[in-house]
Amino acid sequence: MIVVRHRMIKRSLSLLVTLFTLSSCNPTTIQGSNVRSNVVANDGSYDGKAFIYRDNPSILAGPKYGPKNPDMGSIMDGLRAELITTNTQLNGNCSIEFFFFGTYPAEVSNCIRSLKNHDNLQSLTRKADKTWMYEPGTSEFYQTNSLYHIQKGVNTFYSKLQFAYDRIHSLSFSMPKSIPSYLKDSKMYWFKGVSNTDSKLFRNDYLNAFAQCNEDKNAYFSPAGPELCFGYHSSFPGFYFVQDPTVIYHELGHALVSIMMNLRNGTSSSVQHKLRSNLGSFGYDEAGALNEGIADYFSFVMNKRTHLGEWAMGKTAKQSRPMAESESVHITGIAETSEGRLSYPQFLLYDPNYPDSPYEDVHYAGQIVSHYLVALTKSFKNKCGISSESNGGHDTATSYVMMLVAETLSEIGDLNAKGIDDFGSPFVLDIFFNNLNPNDSYLWSQIINQTTYRRFFQIFAKNIYKYMTPSIGGLCPAFTKNDSEKLLDDYGLLLFKTYNDNGNSSSDRAVTYTNAVSFIPSQPLTSVTETNRRKSVLVSKELLSLAEKTDSTPDAISYYIIDNRSDMEGLLQDLLFKGLSVPISSEVASIDYNNGNIKISPGEIVAVIPNLHNSSNSVMAGVQLLANDWDHVHITDTTTGNYKPCVLDATTTVDQGGEAGNTCLPANGYPDKDYKRLVKDPVTKLFPTDAAAPACLVQLADDTSTRWVSQNEFRKKQGLSLVDKDCLGYTTSGTTDSDFTFNPHECLVRFLPGATDAFFSKIDPQKNYYESVVKISDTMQFNSGNLLLMEVNRWIPPGTKFRCRLRARFSNCSDCYNDSTNGNDDFLDSDYNGSKPFKIINFEFDVND
Amino acid sequence: MINRRYLYLLTAALIVVITYALTNRSPERPIASKSTHSPLPPHSEPKEVNKQIKVKGRKVLGLTPGEENKEVEDLKFANDISEEWQEGVEKALRAQGGSSLSDIDIKKTDSFIWAHEGVALNVESVLITLKNHNGEERKFRAMVDSESGKILRTWDHPVIDPMNPRESRGVSIDPRYHNN
C-alpha cells in the first residue's frame, strides 16, 4: 500500500513537473490525458531531442495499469528531454573505435531507420522547430521512442564490442583469438554481410525498426531485412509492443546476436562469405534457446533489471520472464544457491507463470541461459573488485560477459572455417579448424554439428579460462577455473570433458594452429576438474533408442506419421512462412496422394516424428536426430554408384548385404574427410568412390537372399525398371549444386532437403519423448522442430521395406563428442560425417496403401 | 634552480608534442601503439587474401587460395544463365505456400559463380518477401540456380517472439495413436 501511494505521489509530482516544464520551455505541443502545453519556441537546447518513456507502463505506472489505450503522456519522462538523433531524418548512426596498433574510428551513418510499418518506408523528417517532440500515443511518438531505445542499445553494444576487441587484441599474439583484428575493414560489426555492394537500388545497411508493425501479438527480428518489428494486440486498442523498452532491447538483442555470429564471415569490405550464420532454426532447438537467453540478457545489460516484458508479454498474456532466481515469480525452491539454480535440463520446459504446465519452447528453455549470464555477471562483480556502481560495477561486469559472448558466437558462426587469424588478416593456407570447410560450413554449423548448450558453453568456458582467470593478463584472476566450472555446474551446464582448446582441427588431428600461423603454438588440452561436476550428468548414447512396444510399455509408439492432407498443407505453409522452402518433387509425389491413414503410402509427403526412448536413469537433453546423407556405405560400382551398407551396428549385418571391410574401416579412410554426395560428376559421368549416401536403404529379395541395397539398385530390379524421370528429386534443368543434384539413390523415398533434422528438448529416464514432453503439455502437440519431412515415390510397389539409418546424439552425452583414444579431445569435424559421434537409429517401415 | 627551469621547459615541450600527436592522429595511419600490446609477431606483413576473381562480371567464390587463376581456367560450368530463374523460384514458393500467400516478392541481391571441386554453378542470391492474407510479412534469403530457379539454400529466417509462446502453431497427434 505504501509502495502504491509512494508511486502515485511520485507520478503526480512527475506530471506536475512535466506540466511545468512543458508550459515554460517546451518547444512543441505535447498532449496526454493529463498533459497539455502550448508551443514554445525551441531555444536550441531541444535540438534533436524529445521526451521519452524510460521503461514500460507496468513499471512506471504500476502493475495494475492498462492495457487498453494507455496514456503514454503520463508514462513518459517530462523532466528531461533526450537526444534522439542529430540527423535531420529519424535515422540513427553507428560508430565504434577499434584499437589495433593505432586507433581506427569506424562509422556507419544512417545505420538505423525508425519507421511506422512496412507500408510507410519514408523516414520522418525533423520538425521545423528542430525537435522530435510529438504528441504521446501518436505514430511519430512511437517511432521517436523506438529510435531512442535502439540507438541507446546500439551505443551500449558498441562500447562492449570495443572493449572486447581492444582487450582481446592487446593480449599476446601467440594466443588464438576469434574476433578478427580486421573487423574495421570487413565492416562485419554491422549488417555489412547482408548488404548488396553492387546495387544502389537495394541498399540494406539499415536496420529498419517498425514501431507499429502489422503483427498481431508478435514481435520479431528478421535478419533478411534486417528489421525489427513491434506488433500490437488486436483485442486491446492502443496496446503496442513498442511501449515496452525491455522488448525493444530483447529484439535488438537478436540483431546483435546475428552480428556477433557473423563477425568472422567477411575479410574485407567487398569479400564476405556467400551465406550468413543464424543461431536457431524453425522450431525448438537449443541454438534458438541460446538466442532467446542472450536477447533476454541484453535487456538486463541495458536496464539492470532482472525481469523483462512485464507490459508487452506480461500484461495480457502473463508471460513476462525473470532472469534471476531471486525474482518473486519463481516457484519455491529456486534460489541463488548451488542447489537452487535454474538448472539444465530440469527447467527446460519451465514457465514460471504456469509452473504446473510444462511446455517445450525456446523462450522457456532460454531462461537457463539468461539466469546463468546474470549469475555470472554478479559473480564478476563480487570477485573482480567491481561490486559497487561507483567503480562501474554493472557496466564493467556486463562488458566482461558480453566480451565472452561475442568471442564465443564469433567462433561458433565462423563460415570461413579457419577459426583463427594471422597478424591483421586471415591466414592464406587451406587449413580449417572450425565447421569443416568454407563450402560445407553452413551445413556443419547449422545442422550436422549445430550449436547446442554443450557447444556454446564449452567455448564460453574456454574463453573464461583464456581471458578472465589467468594471473597475468586475465581480467579477473580471482574468478578461478574452479569458480567458473562450479557455476556452470550449478546450472547443469558443465557438459564437456575438456575445453577443446585446439579447435576441431577439421579433418586431421596432426594439423595444429602452428601449421597455419607460425607464432601460435599448438594448444594444450585443458581438462574439466571432474570433482566440479556434481549436477551435470552425462549419459551414454547407447541408452538411446526408438521406443518399442513391450510387455511393460504396451502403448509405446515407435514413430508418429502425419499424412493428413490438410495438416500437411498447413504445416508446409507454416514452414514456408518461417523461411523454410522445401523442394517438393513434381509428378511423383504430392500432398494430393496423402490419405490420412497414419501410414507411409505411395506418393505421399509426410511428417515423421521418431519417438525416442531413454533407457538410462538420468534425463537426456538436447536430443538431435539427423536424416541427412552421411558416410555409411561402401561404393562397389562407380558407373551406377551402387553400394553395400557398412556394418556399423548390430542391426545391419554382413548376412543382410552389409560390408565390414574396405572403405568402411577407419584404416581405409572411414569416414570421408570431405562431405561429398553420392551424385554423378557432371564431367566424368561417374559416381565417386567415397561419398555420403542417403540415409534410407531398401530391402531387395532375390532368389537366394534378402539384402539391404541402394534405391538405385532396387529401382532397376524387381520388375520395377523406374527411369530417372520417375524418381524423386528428378530435374530436367541440368546439374545444379551437388547438394540438390538429382540423386538416383533416393529415387523412392527421401527426406526433403532443409527438413532433415529434428530436435527434442529432453527425454526423461525410462521414458520416451512423447511421455516426457507431449503427453504432459496442455496442448498435446508436437513442436515443428520435432519433425522430419519425407517424400514417397508413387511408383513404389506396396510392401516394399525401407530402413533409414538416422543418427542421434544429445547435449549431455558422455560419448558423442570426445575421442577417448585421443585424450578425450573433441572429435574432428570430419568425424561428424560418419557414425562415431552418434547412435544409429534404424527407422524401418513398409510402404503400403 | 637552472636545472628545474630546464625541467619545466622539457615538460612543456613534451606536452606540446603529445598534444600535437593526439590531435593529429590519422585513422588510417596509427601514431602509436598502446603499451598493453604485445610485441609484433615474427612475420607481420598483412597478406592479400580472397582475391576477388570475376568471370563474365560474376564473382567466383570457393576457389583455393593461391590457385585461383588456374582453377578458374579449368572450371566446368554445370548450368547456364536463364532469364526464367525468377519464375522457377515463384513457382516453387507457390507450390508450397498454396493459397496462404497473398503476395510474393523476389529481389535479386547478387549474382555469382559458386565453384566447388572444379565444377562451377551460376547462382543468384535473392531476398524473398512473403505476405499472408492478414497482411503479415516475412523475409528470408535464398540461393537459387540461375538456370532453373531451384531454391538451393535458405537462410536468415526471422526470429519470432510471440506474446504467448503457448499459442504458437503446433502439430497435433492423430487420436488413433492413443485412443485409449
Coordinates of C-alpha atoms in Angstrom, one line a residue, chain A residues 633 635-644 678-680 685-687 693-694 696-700 707-728 730 742-749 793 802:
Chain A
V633 CA 28.3 -47.2 -47.4
I635 CA 30.5 -47.9 -53.1
T636 CA 31.0 -51.0 -55.3
D637 CA 30.4 -49.6 -58.7
T638 CA 31.3 -46.1 -59.9
T639 CA 29.2 -46.3 -63.0
T640 CA 26.0 -46.9 -61.0
G641 CA 27.1 -45.7 -57.6
N642 CA 25.5 -48.9 -56.1
Y643 CA 26.8 -49.8 -52.7
K644 CA 26.8 -52.1 -49.8
L678 CA 26.7 -39.7 -54.0
V679 CA 25.9 -38.0 -57.3
K680 CA 27.4 -38.2 -60.7
K685 CA 29.7 -39.0 -65.5
L686 CA 31.0 -41.4 -62.8
F687 CA 30.0 -41.6 -59.2
A693 CA 24.9 -41.7 -49.1
P694 CA 21.2 -41.0 -48.5
C696 CA 17.4 -44.8 -46.5
L697 CA 18.2 -48.3 -47.7
V698 CA 15.7 -50.6 -49.4
Q699 CA 15.2 -54.3 -49.0
L700 CA 15.8 -56.4 -52.1
R707 CA 19.7 -57.7 -48.8
W708 CA 19.6 -54.0 -47.9
V709 CA 20.7 -52.1 -51.0
S710 CA 20.7 -48.7 -52.7
Q711 CA 17.4 -47.4 -54.0
N712 CA 19.2 -47.0 -57.4
E713 CA 19.9 -50.8 -57.5
F714 CA 16.4 -51.6 -56.4
R715 CA 14.6 -49.4 -58.9
K716 CA 16.1 -51.3 -61.8
K717 CA 15.3 -54.7 -60.4
Q718 CA 12.2 -56.4 -59.0
G719 CA 10.4 -55.7 -62.3
L720 CA 10.2 -52.1 -61.5
S721 CA 12.5 -50.5 -64.1
L722 CA 11.9 -47.0 -63.0
V723 CA 13.6 -44.4 -65.2
D724 CA 15.3 -41.3 -63.9
K725 CA 12.3 -39.0 -64.7
D726 CA 10.1 -41.2 -62.4
C727 CA 12.4 -40.7 -59.4
L728 CA 12.1 -38.2 -56.6
Y730 CA 14.5 -35.5 -60.7
F742 CA 19.4 -35.4 -58.8
N743 CA 20.4 -38.4 -56.8
P744 CA 19.1 -41.8 -58.1
H745 CA 20.0 -43.3 -54.7
E746 CA 17.0 -41.6 -53.2
C747 CA 14.6 -42.3 -56.1
L748 CA 12.0 -44.0 -53.9
V749 CA 11.9 -42.2 -50.6
N793 CA 7.5 -42.1 -54.7
F802 CA 12.9 -49.5 -46.0

